[in-house]
PDB file of C-alpha atoms and ligand atoms in Angstrom:
ATOM      1  CA  UNK A   1     -55.965 -47.149 -41.419  1.00 51.00           C
ATOM      2  CA  UNK A   2     -58.799 -44.807 -41.785  1.00 52.00           C
ATOM      3  CA  UNK A   3     -58.181 -40.967 -40.668  1.00 52.00           C
ATOM      4  CA  UNK A   4     -60.485 -40.959 -38.076  1.00 50.00           C
ATOM      5  CA  UNK A   5     -58.375 -42.984 -36.044  1.00 51.00           C
ATOM      6  CA  UNK A   6     -55.200 -40.207 -36.295  1.00 54.00           C
ATOM      7  CA  UNK A   7     -57.491 -37.565 -34.692  1.00 56.00           C
ATOM      8  CA  UNK A   8     -60.295 -38.890 -32.880  1.00 59.00           C
ATOM      9  CA  UNK A   9     -59.102 -39.413 -29.363  1.00 66.00           C
ATOM     10  CA  UNK A  10     -60.393 -42.430 -26.669  1.00 67.00           C
ATOM     11  CA  UNK A  11     -61.829 -40.499 -23.972  1.00 70.00           C
ATOM     12  CA  UNK A  12     -60.755 -43.096 -21.648  1.00 88.00           C
ATOM     13  CA  UNK A  13     -57.328 -42.067 -21.415  1.00 91.00           C
ATOM     14  CA  UNK A  14     -56.953 -41.822 -17.824  1.00 92.00           C
ATOM     15  CA  UNK A  15     -58.984 -45.200 -17.031  1.00 93.00           C
ATOM     16  CA  UNK A  16     -55.922 -46.924 -19.660  1.00 95.00           C
ATOM     17  CA  UNK A  17     -53.239 -45.278 -18.084  1.00 95.00           C
ATOM     18  CA  UNK A  18     -54.783 -46.198 -14.572  1.00 95.00           C
ATOM     19  CA  UNK A  19     -55.180 -49.871 -15.339  1.00 96.00           C
ATOM     20  CA  UNK A  20     -51.804 -50.040 -16.727  1.00 97.00           C
ATOM     21  CA  UNK A  21     -49.993 -48.314 -13.902  1.00 97.00           C
ATOM     22  CA  UNK A  22     -51.781 -50.447 -11.455  1.00 97.00           C
ATOM     23  CA  UNK A  23     -50.895 -53.952 -13.455  1.00 97.00           C
ATOM     24  CA  UNK A  24     -47.420 -52.455 -12.656  1.00 97.00           C
ATOM     25  CA  UNK A  25     -48.191 -51.847  -9.163  1.00 97.00           C
ATOM     26  CA  UNK A  26     -49.338 -54.883  -8.860  1.00 97.00           C
ATOM     27  CA  UNK A  27     -45.836 -56.475  -9.680  1.00 97.00           C
ATOM     28  CA  UNK A  28     -43.802 -53.790  -7.984  1.00 97.00           C
ATOM     29  CA  UNK A  29     -43.840 -50.844  -5.889  1.00 96.00           C
ATOM     30  CA  UNK A  30     -40.856 -49.446  -7.749  1.00 97.00           C
ATOM     31  CA  UNK A  31     -41.619 -45.952  -8.411  1.00 97.00           C
ATOM     32  CA  UNK A  32     -39.087 -44.205 -11.276  1.00 98.00           C
ATOM     33  CA  UNK A  33     -37.920 -40.532 -11.478  1.00 98.00           C
ATOM     34  CA  UNK A  34     -36.388 -40.215 -14.803  1.00 98.00           C
ATOM     35  CA  UNK A  35     -38.183 -42.178 -17.678  1.00 98.00           C
ATOM     36  CA  UNK A  36     -35.618 -43.104 -20.870  1.00 98.00           C
ATOM     37  CA  UNK A  37     -36.863 -44.061 -24.020  1.00 97.00           C
ATOM     38  CA  UNK A  38     -33.785 -45.961 -25.705  1.00 94.00           C
ATOM     39  CA  UNK A  39     -33.845 -45.692 -29.867  1.00 88.00           C
ATOM     40  CA  UNK A  40     -31.909 -47.593 -32.190  1.00 81.00           C
ATOM     41  CA  UNK A  41     -29.094 -48.694 -31.312  1.00 79.00           C
ATOM     42  CA  UNK A  42     -29.534 -48.118 -27.532  1.00 81.00           C
ATOM     43  CA  UNK A  43     -30.712 -51.230 -26.907  1.00 78.00           C
ATOM     44  CA  UNK A  44     -27.268 -52.033 -25.116  1.00 86.00           C
ATOM     45  CA  UNK A  45     -27.920 -49.307 -22.308  1.00 91.00           C
ATOM     46  CA  UNK A  46     -30.743 -51.778 -20.775  1.00 90.00           C
ATOM     47  CA  UNK A  47     -27.603 -53.954 -20.150  1.00 90.00           C
ATOM     48  CA  UNK A  48     -26.137 -51.494 -17.436  1.00 93.00           C
ATOM     49  CA  UNK A  49     -29.521 -51.132 -15.964  1.00 96.00           C
ATOM     50  CA  UNK A  50     -29.636 -53.187 -12.239  1.00 97.00           C
ATOM     51  CA  UNK A  51     -32.994 -54.219 -13.087  1.00 97.00           C
ATOM     52  CA  UNK A  52     -35.988 -54.485 -10.376  1.00 97.00           C
ATOM     53  CA  UNK A  53     -38.552 -55.721 -12.551  1.00 97.00           C
ATOM     54  CA  UNK A  54     -38.656 -55.890 -16.324  1.00 97.00           C
ATOM     55  CA  UNK A  55     -42.233 -56.344 -18.438  1.00 97.00           C
ATOM     56  CA  UNK A  56     -42.648 -57.402 -21.843  1.00 94.00           C
ATOM     57  CA  UNK A  57     -44.879 -54.844 -23.679  1.00 94.00           C
ATOM     58  CA  UNK A  58     -47.160 -57.342 -24.890  1.00 91.00           C
ATOM     59  CA  UNK A  59     -48.246 -58.036 -20.900  1.00 94.00           C
ATOM     60  CA  UNK A  60     -48.807 -54.325 -20.182  1.00 95.00           C
ATOM     61  CA  UNK A  61     -52.527 -53.412 -20.678  1.00 94.00           C
ATOM     62  CA  UNK A  62     -53.132 -50.627 -23.371  1.00 93.00           C
ATOM     63  CA  UNK A  63     -49.327 -50.918 -24.712  1.00 92.00           C
ATOM     64  CA  UNK A  64     -48.623 -50.995 -28.598  1.00 88.00           C
ATOM     65  CA  UNK A  65     -46.494 -53.797 -29.632  1.00 75.00           C
ATOM     66  CA  UNK A  66     -43.422 -52.958 -31.547  1.00 68.00           C
ATOM     67  CA  UNK A  67     -43.332 -54.176 -35.488  1.00 68.00           C
ATOM     68  CA  UNK A  68     -39.566 -52.809 -35.889  1.00 63.00           C
ATOM     69  CA  UNK A  69     -36.984 -54.853 -36.530  1.00 60.00           C
ATOM     70  CA  UNK A  70     -34.379 -52.714 -34.595  1.00 55.00           C
ATOM     71  CA  UNK A  71     -36.580 -52.784 -31.595  1.00 57.00           C
ATOM     72  CA  UNK A  72     -37.514 -55.197 -28.548  1.00 73.00           C
ATOM     73  CA  UNK A  73     -40.295 -54.440 -26.371  1.00 90.00           C
ATOM     74  CA  UNK A  74     -39.633 -54.329 -22.651  1.00 93.00           C
ATOM     75  CA  UNK A  75     -39.995 -52.197 -20.069  1.00 96.00           C
ATOM     76  CA  UNK A  76     -37.031 -52.239 -17.548  1.00 97.00           C
ATOM     77  CA  UNK A  77     -37.505 -50.603 -13.903  1.00 98.00           C
ATOM     78  CA  UNK A  78     -34.118 -50.591 -12.310  1.00 98.00           C
ATOM     79  CA  UNK A  79     -31.034 -48.384 -11.178  1.00 98.00           C
ATOM     80  CA  UNK A  80     -28.729 -46.701 -13.526  1.00 97.00           C
ATOM     81  CA  UNK A  81     -26.280 -43.904 -12.624  1.00 95.00           C
ATOM     82  CA  UNK A  82     -27.628 -43.995  -9.077  1.00 97.00           C
ATOM     83  CA  UNK A  83     -31.130 -42.718 -10.379  1.00 98.00           C
ATOM     84  CA  UNK A  84     -34.125 -45.174 -10.315  1.00 98.00           C
ATOM     85  CA  UNK A  85     -35.202 -45.531 -14.063  1.00 98.00           C
ATOM     86  CA  UNK A  86     -37.937 -46.541 -16.314  1.00 98.00           C
ATOM     87  CA  UNK A  87     -36.297 -47.451 -19.566  1.00 97.00           C
ATOM     88  CA  UNK A  88     -38.418 -48.268 -22.711  1.00 96.00           C
ATOM     89  CA  UNK A  89     -36.222 -50.914 -24.817  1.00 93.00           C
ATOM     90  CA  UNK A  90     -38.172 -50.127 -28.230  1.00 89.00           C
ATOM     91  CA  UNK A  91     -40.547 -47.405 -28.897  1.00 91.00           C
ATOM     92  CA  UNK A  92     -43.555 -47.077 -31.190  1.00 93.00           C
ATOM     93  CA  UNK A  93     -43.487 -44.926 -34.501  1.00 94.00           C
ATOM     94  CA  UNK A  94     -46.214 -43.077 -36.274  1.00 96.00           C
ATOM     95  CA  UNK A  95     -45.233 -44.713 -39.435  1.00 95.00           C
ATOM     96  CA  UNK A  96     -46.200 -48.329 -38.257  1.00 92.00           C
ATOM     97  CA  UNK A  97     -50.061 -46.897 -38.370  1.00 94.00           C
ATOM     98  CA  UNK A  98     -50.195 -46.070 -34.574  1.00 94.00           C
ATOM     99  CA  UNK A  99     -52.207 -42.859 -33.709  1.00 95.00           C
ATOM    100  CA  UNK A 100     -50.095 -40.512 -31.902  1.00 96.00           C
ATOM    101  CA  UNK A 101     -52.010 -40.845 -28.945  1.00 95.00           C
ATOM    102  CA  UNK A 102     -50.731 -44.811 -28.975  1.00 95.00           C
ATOM    103  CA  UNK A 103     -47.327 -43.628 -30.019  1.00 96.00           C
ATOM    104  CA  UNK A 104     -47.229 -41.395 -26.602  1.00 97.00           C
ATOM    105  CA  UNK A 105     -49.347 -43.696 -24.263  1.00 97.00           C
ATOM    106  CA  UNK A 106     -45.948 -45.210 -22.570  1.00 97.00           C
ATOM    107  CA  UNK A 107     -44.531 -41.488 -22.187  1.00 98.00           C
ATOM    108  CA  UNK A 108     -48.113 -40.890 -19.861  1.00 97.00           C
ATOM    109  CA  UNK A 109     -48.090 -44.177 -18.446  1.00 98.00           C
ATOM    110  CA  UNK A 110     -44.113 -43.388 -17.137  1.00 98.00           C
ATOM    111  CA  UNK A 111     -45.314 -40.166 -15.887  1.00 98.00           C
ATOM    112  CA  UNK A 112     -48.242 -41.702 -14.154  1.00 97.00           C
ATOM    113  CA  UNK A 113     -45.558 -43.918 -12.579  1.00 97.00           C
ATOM    114  CA  UNK A 114     -43.874 -40.909 -10.900  1.00 97.00           C
ATOM    115  CA  UNK A 115     -41.208 -40.194 -13.466  1.00 98.00           C
ATOM    116  CA  UNK A 116     -40.465 -36.337 -13.256  1.00 98.00           C
ATOM    117  CA  UNK A 117     -37.438 -36.265 -16.190  1.00 98.00           C
ATOM    118  CA  UNK A 118     -37.872 -37.911 -19.637  1.00 98.00           C
ATOM    119  CA  UNK A 119     -34.819 -38.572 -21.667  1.00 98.00           C
ATOM    120  CA  UNK A 120     -35.308 -39.612 -25.355  1.00 98.00           C
ATOM    121  CA  UNK A 121     -32.823 -41.337 -28.123  1.00 96.00           C
ATOM    122  CA  UNK A 122     -32.827 -41.792 -31.583  1.00 95.00           C
ATOM    123  CA  UNK A 123     -31.311 -42.511 -34.397  1.00 94.00           C
ATOM    124  CA  UNK A 124     -31.171 -39.229 -37.060  1.00 96.00           C
ATOM    125  CA  UNK A 125     -30.125 -37.844 -40.163  1.00 96.00           C
ATOM    126  CA  UNK A 126     -27.292 -35.338 -40.180  1.00 98.00           C
ATOM    127  CA  UNK A 127     -29.027 -32.222 -42.214  1.00 98.00           C
ATOM    128  CA  UNK A 128     -26.134 -29.987 -40.583  1.00 98.00           C
ATOM    129  CA  UNK A 129     -23.214 -31.067 -42.776  1.00 97.00           C
ATOM    130  CA  UNK A 130     -20.722 -30.438 -40.039  1.00 98.00           C
ATOM    131  CA  UNK A 131     -22.039 -33.764 -38.265  1.00 98.00           C
ATOM    132  CA  UNK A 132     -20.067 -36.757 -38.661  1.00 96.00           C
ATOM    133  CA  UNK A 133     -21.775 -40.262 -38.914  1.00 95.00           C
ATOM    134  CA  UNK A 134     -21.853 -41.792 -35.241  1.00 96.00           C
ATOM    135  CA  UNK A 135     -21.562 -38.379 -33.422  1.00 97.00           C
ATOM    136  CA  UNK A 136     -23.691 -37.576 -30.570  1.00 97.00           C
ATOM    137  CA  UNK A 137     -26.034 -34.590 -31.218  1.00 98.00           C
ATOM    138  CA  UNK A 138     -28.161 -33.061 -27.677  1.00 98.00           C
ATOM    139  CA  UNK A 139     -31.162 -31.654 -29.264  1.00 98.00           C
ATOM    140  CA  UNK A 140     -31.839 -28.163 -28.290  1.00 98.00           C
ATOM    141  CA  UNK A 141     -35.333 -27.560 -30.036  1.00 98.00           C
ATOM    142  CA  UNK A 142     -37.430 -29.268 -32.679  1.00 98.00           C
ATOM    143  CA  UNK A 143     -39.677 -28.676 -35.493  1.00 98.00           C
ATOM    144  CA  UNK A 144     -43.016 -30.756 -35.600  1.00 98.00           C
ATOM    145  CA  UNK A 145     -42.505 -31.363 -39.693  1.00 98.00           C
ATOM    146  CA  UNK A 146     -45.325 -34.914 -39.256  1.00 98.00           C
ATOM    147  CA  UNK A 147     -48.486 -32.528 -39.926  1.00 97.00           C
ATOM    148  CA  UNK A 148     -50.056 -34.155 -36.830  1.00 97.00           C
ATOM    149  CA  UNK A 149     -50.051 -33.527 -32.829  1.00 97.00           C
ATOM    150  CA  UNK A 150     -50.695 -35.971 -30.550  1.00 97.00           C
ATOM    151  CA  UNK A 151     -52.531 -33.644 -28.423  1.00 97.00           C
ATOM    152  CA  UNK A 152     -55.189 -33.161 -31.088  1.00 95.00           C
ATOM    153  CA  UNK A 153     -58.895 -33.740 -29.614  1.00 93.00           C
ATOM    154  CA  UNK A 154     -60.436 -33.444 -26.151  1.00 93.00           C
ATOM    155  CA  UNK A 155     -58.155 -31.794 -23.815  1.00 95.00           C
ATOM    156  CA  UNK A 156     -57.634 -33.906 -20.563  1.00 94.00           C
ATOM    157  CA  UNK A 157     -57.336 -31.094 -18.067  1.00 95.00           C
ATOM    158  CA  UNK A 158     -56.049 -33.547 -15.376  1.00 95.00           C
ATOM    159  CA  UNK A 159     -52.941 -34.266 -17.414  1.00 96.00           C
ATOM    160  CA  UNK A 160     -52.071 -30.776 -18.836  1.00 97.00           C
ATOM    161  CA  UNK A 161     -53.193 -27.518 -20.505  1.00 97.00           C
ATOM    162  CA  UNK A 162     -54.964 -27.333 -23.721  1.00 97.00           C
ATOM    163  CA  UNK A 163     -52.309 -24.893 -24.776  1.00 98.00           C
ATOM    164  CA  UNK A 164     -48.865 -26.290 -23.422  1.00 98.00           C
ATOM    165  CA  UNK A 165     -45.665 -23.530 -24.062  1.00 97.00           C
ATOM    166  CA  UNK A 166     -43.383 -24.631 -26.246  1.00 98.00           C
ATOM    167  CA  UNK A 167     -40.659 -22.436 -25.209  1.00 97.00           C
ATOM    168  CA  UNK A 168     -38.317 -24.420 -23.823  1.00 98.00           C
ATOM    169  CA  UNK A 169     -39.458 -28.085 -24.397  1.00 98.00           C
ATOM    170  CA  UNK A 170     -35.397 -29.235 -24.082  1.00 98.00           C
ATOM    171  CA  UNK A 171     -34.511 -28.603 -20.574  1.00 98.00           C
ATOM    172  CA  UNK A 172     -31.478 -26.189 -20.064  1.00 98.00           C
ATOM    173  CA  UNK A 173     -30.833 -27.591 -16.963  1.00 98.00           C
ATOM    174  CA  UNK A 174     -30.522 -31.022 -18.404  1.00 98.00           C
ATOM    175  CA  UNK A 175     -28.557 -30.099 -21.196  1.00 98.00           C
ATOM    176  CA  UNK A 176     -26.157 -28.431 -19.231  1.00 98.00           C
ATOM    177  CA  UNK A 177     -25.649 -31.391 -16.759  1.00 98.00           C
ATOM    178  CA  UNK A 178     -24.973 -33.386 -20.040  1.00 98.00           C
ATOM    179  CA  UNK A 179     -22.259 -31.167 -21.680  1.00 98.00           C
ATOM    180  CA  UNK A 180     -20.732 -31.347 -18.331  1.00 98.00           C
ATOM    181  CA  UNK A 181     -20.809 -35.140 -18.259  1.00 98.00           C
ATOM    182  CA  UNK A 182     -19.570 -35.060 -22.032  1.00 98.00           C
ATOM    183  CA  UNK A 183     -16.417 -33.077 -20.657  1.00 98.00           C
ATOM    184  CA  UNK A 184     -15.661 -35.758 -17.668  1.00 98.00           C
ATOM    185  CA  UNK A 185     -16.143 -38.565 -19.970  1.00 98.00           C
ATOM    186  CA  UNK A 186     -14.491 -37.120 -23.350  1.00 98.00           C
ATOM    187  CA  UNK A 187     -17.302 -37.921 -25.342  1.00 97.00           C
ATOM    188  CA  UNK A 188     -17.603 -34.817 -27.638  1.00 97.00           C
ATOM    189  CA  UNK A 189     -21.283 -33.772 -28.104  1.00 98.00           C
ATOM    190  CA  UNK A 190     -22.858 -31.680 -30.685  1.00 98.00           C
ATOM    191  CA  UNK A 191     -25.741 -28.993 -30.333  1.00 98.00           C
ATOM    192  CA  UNK A 192     -28.699 -28.970 -32.884  1.00 98.00           C
ATOM    193  CA  UNK A 193     -32.274 -28.679 -33.982  1.00 98.00           C
ATOM    194  CA  UNK A 194     -34.447 -31.888 -34.620  1.00 98.00           C
ATOM    195  CA  UNK A 195     -37.076 -31.867 -37.296  1.00 98.00           C
ATOM    196  CA  UNK A 196     -39.713 -34.680 -36.801  1.00 98.00           C
ATOM    197  CA  UNK A 197     -41.288 -36.410 -39.923  1.00 98.00           C
ATOM    198  CA  UNK A 198     -43.792 -39.242 -40.345  1.00 98.00           C
ATOM    199  CA  UNK A 199     -41.516 -41.353 -42.631  1.00 95.00           C
ATOM    200  CA  UNK A 200     -41.278 -44.274 -43.471  1.00 95.00           C
ATOM    201  CA  UNK A 201     -39.501 -43.262 -46.811  1.00 94.00           C
ATOM    202  CA  UNK A 202     -36.389 -41.244 -46.375  1.00 94.00           C
ATOM    203  CA  UNK A 203     -36.410 -37.541 -47.606  1.00 96.00           C
ATOM    204  CA  UNK A 204     -35.863 -36.674 -51.453  1.00 96.00           C
ATOM    205  CA  UNK A 205     -33.293 -33.988 -52.221  1.00 97.00           C
ATOM    206  CA  UNK A 206     -35.480 -31.448 -52.508  1.00 98.00           C
ATOM    207  CA  UNK A 207     -37.035 -31.831 -48.785  1.00 98.00           C
ATOM    208  CA  UNK A 208     -33.695 -31.959 -47.076  1.00 98.00           C
ATOM    209  CA  UNK A 209     -32.765 -28.666 -49.392  1.00 98.00           C
ATOM    210  CA  UNK A 210     -35.698 -27.688 -47.376  1.00 98.00           C
ATOM    211  CA  UNK A 211     -35.360 -28.436 -43.819  1.00 98.00           C
ATOM    212  CA  UNK A 212     -31.869 -27.182 -43.956  1.00 98.00           C
ATOM    213  CA  UNK A 213     -33.332 -23.857 -45.210  1.00 98.00           C
ATOM    214  CA  UNK A 214     -35.975 -24.140 -42.286  1.00 98.00           C
ATOM    215  CA  UNK A 215     -32.997 -24.237 -39.593  1.00 98.00           C
ATOM    216  CA  UNK A 216     -33.040 -27.858 -38.342  1.00 98.00           C
ATOM    217  CA  UNK A 217     -29.761 -29.882 -37.902  1.00 98.00           C
ATOM    218  CA  UNK A 218     -31.390 -33.214 -37.865  1.00 98.00           C
ATOM    219  CA  UNK A 219     -34.262 -35.281 -39.290  1.00 98.00           C
ATOM    220  CA  UNK A 220     -35.781 -38.292 -37.918  1.00 97.00           C
ATOM    221  CA  UNK A 221     -39.105 -40.003 -37.541  1.00 97.00           C
ATOM    222  CA  UNK A 222     -39.792 -40.790 -34.037  1.00 97.00           C
ATOM    223  CA  UNK A 223     -39.422 -38.087 -30.760  1.00 98.00           C
ATOM    224  CA  UNK A 224     -41.522 -35.228 -31.555  1.00 98.00           C
ATOM    225  CA  UNK A 225     -44.734 -36.668 -30.239  1.00 98.00           C
ATOM    226  CA  UNK A 226     -43.096 -38.125 -27.186  1.00 98.00           C
ATOM    227  CA  UNK A 227     -41.450 -34.765 -26.345  1.00 98.00           C
ATOM    228  CA  UNK A 228     -44.984 -32.707 -26.927  1.00 98.00           C
ATOM    229  CA  UNK A 229     -46.519 -35.047 -24.878  1.00 98.00           C
ATOM    230  CA  UNK A 230     -43.698 -35.101 -21.961  1.00 98.00           C
ATOM    231  CA  UNK A 231     -44.240 -31.305 -22.073  1.00 98.00           C
ATOM    232  CA  UNK A 232     -48.158 -31.528 -21.443  1.00 98.00           C
ATOM    233  CA  UNK A 233     -47.575 -33.228 -18.462  1.00 98.00           C
ATOM    234  CA  UNK A 234     -44.809 -31.026 -17.220  1.00 98.00           C
ATOM    235  CA  UNK A 235     -41.684 -33.486 -17.633  1.00 98.00           C
ATOM    236  CA  UNK A 236     -37.965 -31.789 -17.531  1.00 98.00           C
ATOM    237  CA  UNK A 237     -36.637 -33.236 -21.240  1.00 98.00           C
ATOM    238  CA  UNK A 238     -33.686 -34.019 -22.752  1.00 98.00           C
ATOM    239  CA  UNK A 239     -33.215 -35.406 -26.162  1.00 98.00           C
ATOM    240  CA  UNK A 240     -29.882 -36.981 -27.956  1.00 97.00           C
ATOM    241  CA  UNK A 241     -29.598 -38.268 -31.372  1.00 97.00           C
ATOM    242  CA  UNK A 242     -26.737 -40.458 -33.298  1.00 96.00           C
ATOM    243  CA  UNK A 243     -26.281 -39.223 -36.508  1.00 96.00           C
ATOM    244  CA  UNK A 244     -26.464 -42.075 -38.797  1.00 95.00           C
ATOM    245  CA  UNK A 245     -26.230 -40.419 -42.089  1.00 94.00           C
ATOM    246  CA  UNK A 246     -25.498 -37.447 -44.061  1.00 95.00           C
ATOM    247  CA  UNK A 247     -28.214 -35.770 -45.641  1.00 96.00           C
ATOM    248  CA  UNK A 248     -26.426 -33.753 -48.190  1.00 96.00           C
ATOM    249  CA  UNK A 249     -28.785 -32.921 -50.772  1.00 95.00           C
ATOM    250  CA  UNK A 250     -26.143 -31.970 -53.836  1.00 95.00           C
ATOM    251  CA  UNK A 251     -24.260 -35.209 -52.976  1.00 94.00           C
ATOM    252  CA  UNK A 252     -26.995 -37.620 -51.744  1.00 92.00           C
ATOM    253  CA  UNK A 253     -26.066 -41.339 -52.000  1.00 88.00           C
ATOM    254  CA  UNK A 254     -28.632 -44.213 -51.645  1.00 89.00           C
ATOM    255  CA  UNK A 255     -28.988 -45.087 -48.005  1.00 80.00           C
ATOM    256  CA  UNK A 256     -29.986 -48.099 -46.701  1.00 78.00           C
ATOM    257  CA  UNK A 257     -31.977 -48.730 -43.309  1.00 84.00           C
ATOM    258  CA  UNK A 258     -29.209 -51.925 -42.184  1.00 88.00           C
ATOM    259  CA  UNK A 259     -26.557 -49.077 -42.600  1.00 88.00           C
ATOM    260  CA  UNK A 260     -28.393 -46.681 -40.111  1.00 89.00           C
ATOM    261  CA  UNK A 261     -28.776 -49.255 -37.998  1.00 90.00           C
ATOM    262  CA  UNK A 262     -25.385 -50.574 -37.770  1.00 92.00           C
ATOM    263  CA  UNK A 263     -24.065 -46.761 -37.490  1.00 92.00           C
ATOM    264  CA  UNK A 264     -26.220 -46.159 -34.942  1.00 91.00           C
ATOM    265  CA  UNK A 265     -25.432 -49.902 -32.953  1.00 91.00           C
ATOM    266  CA  UNK A 266     -21.755 -48.903 -33.157  1.00 92.00           C
ATOM    267  CA  UNK A 267     -22.306 -45.460 -31.429  1.00 93.00           C
ATOM    268  CA  UNK A 268     -24.424 -46.761 -29.037  1.00 93.00           C
ATOM    269  CA  UNK A 269     -21.732 -48.051 -26.723  1.00 94.00           C
ATOM    270  CA  UNK A 270     -20.786 -44.338 -26.450  1.00 95.00           C
ATOM    271  CA  UNK A 271     -24.083 -43.098 -25.952  1.00 95.00           C
ATOM    272  CA  UNK A 272     -24.835 -45.588 -23.254  1.00 95.00           C
ATOM    273  CA  UNK A 273     -21.564 -44.044 -21.379  1.00 96.00           C
ATOM    274  CA  UNK A 274     -22.984 -40.741 -21.876  1.00 97.00           C
ATOM    275  CA  UNK A 275     -26.443 -41.126 -20.879  1.00 97.00           C
ATOM    276  CA  UNK A 276     -25.290 -42.806 -17.534  1.00 97.00           C
ATOM    277  CA  UNK A 277     -22.803 -40.389 -16.566  1.00 97.00           C
ATOM    278  CA  UNK A 278     -25.271 -37.636 -17.286  1.00 98.00           C
ATOM    279  CA  UNK A 279     -28.554 -39.378 -15.459  1.00 97.00           C
ATOM    280  CA  UNK A 280     -26.079 -39.231 -12.278  1.00 98.00           C
ATOM    281  CA  UNK A 281     -25.958 -35.625 -12.096  1.00 98.00           C
ATOM    282  CA  UNK A 282     -29.714 -35.180 -12.642  1.00 97.00           C
TER     283      UNK A 282
HETATM  284  N1  HPA B   1     -34.722 -39.059 -42.604  1.00 96.02           N
HETATM  285  C1  HPA B   1     -35.545 -39.530 -41.500  1.00 96.02           C
HETATM  286  N2  HPA B   1     -35.111 -40.249 -40.689  1.00 96.02           N
HETATM  287  C2  HPA B   1     -33.893 -40.697 -40.654  1.00 96.02           C
HETATM  288  C3  HPA B   1     -33.064 -40.533 -41.320  1.00 96.02           C
HETATM  289  C4  HPA B   1     -33.226 -39.719 -42.367  1.00 96.02           C
HETATM  290  O1  HPA B   1     -31.996 -39.088 -43.080  1.00 96.02           O
HETATM  291  N3  HPA B   1     -31.620 -41.132 -40.842  1.00 96.02           N
HETATM  292  C5  HPA B   1     -31.855 -41.592 -39.916  1.00 96.02           C
HETATM  293  N4  HPA B   1     -33.410 -41.423 -39.288  1.00 96.02           N
END
């Protein structure tokens, strides 16, 4: 893909969002309060949602299509934990060749539909060697190591400020309620800093060493662009990771993506339960 697609923003974002929202509004009057992005392993959560309306990404104007085998492509509007949610079953990644504007377009649409909160989940590598495979980590902060930013290009002032503040991208309030839900459901959670990379290759030993020195606890190929756009639009955000592999530079073993998906799928039900309990408190 030519570089200009990474940086040259469409000037029609408001129009595109409006068209997508109008399409959804023609089919349902449902208005979500919470947007959920279900990462690898979390497809099961959509089964807990009392669905009011389900859209295939393919029918939604300007929505990209998922190309990743572990992700389907459905937007589910309905009730979960007593709250009105819009859940994205499947997300988009920079490594698929989409611009970050495309990757984050669904977040913009869900905010436009009324969602004031955003819950993002993902499968991530554990740089912090105290973490075990399958553990859940609440993201306290992030490092954007993608070398790009979804807000590059002309700013749409109607959506957010030119220079969004990033002093607390992950809401302390949502984190505390999630910790409370974790105690009540007896699901242990850790806390940590997520570093976002483009992928698609996994990291070298030297890269893992550098990331650990940077202060990162988790590494993954998603989440950061969606969170930046969520912050841009003033959303309250919670990020949760499942640790799928151990990134120990001194004892690194070849890691394969099928194993990562398997670990995420095994831990998925635990995270489904935690998210359901947590959002009932939001
Ligand atoms: N690196 C990057 N992304 C990942 C990893 C990793 O080790 N594990 C799961 N997603």
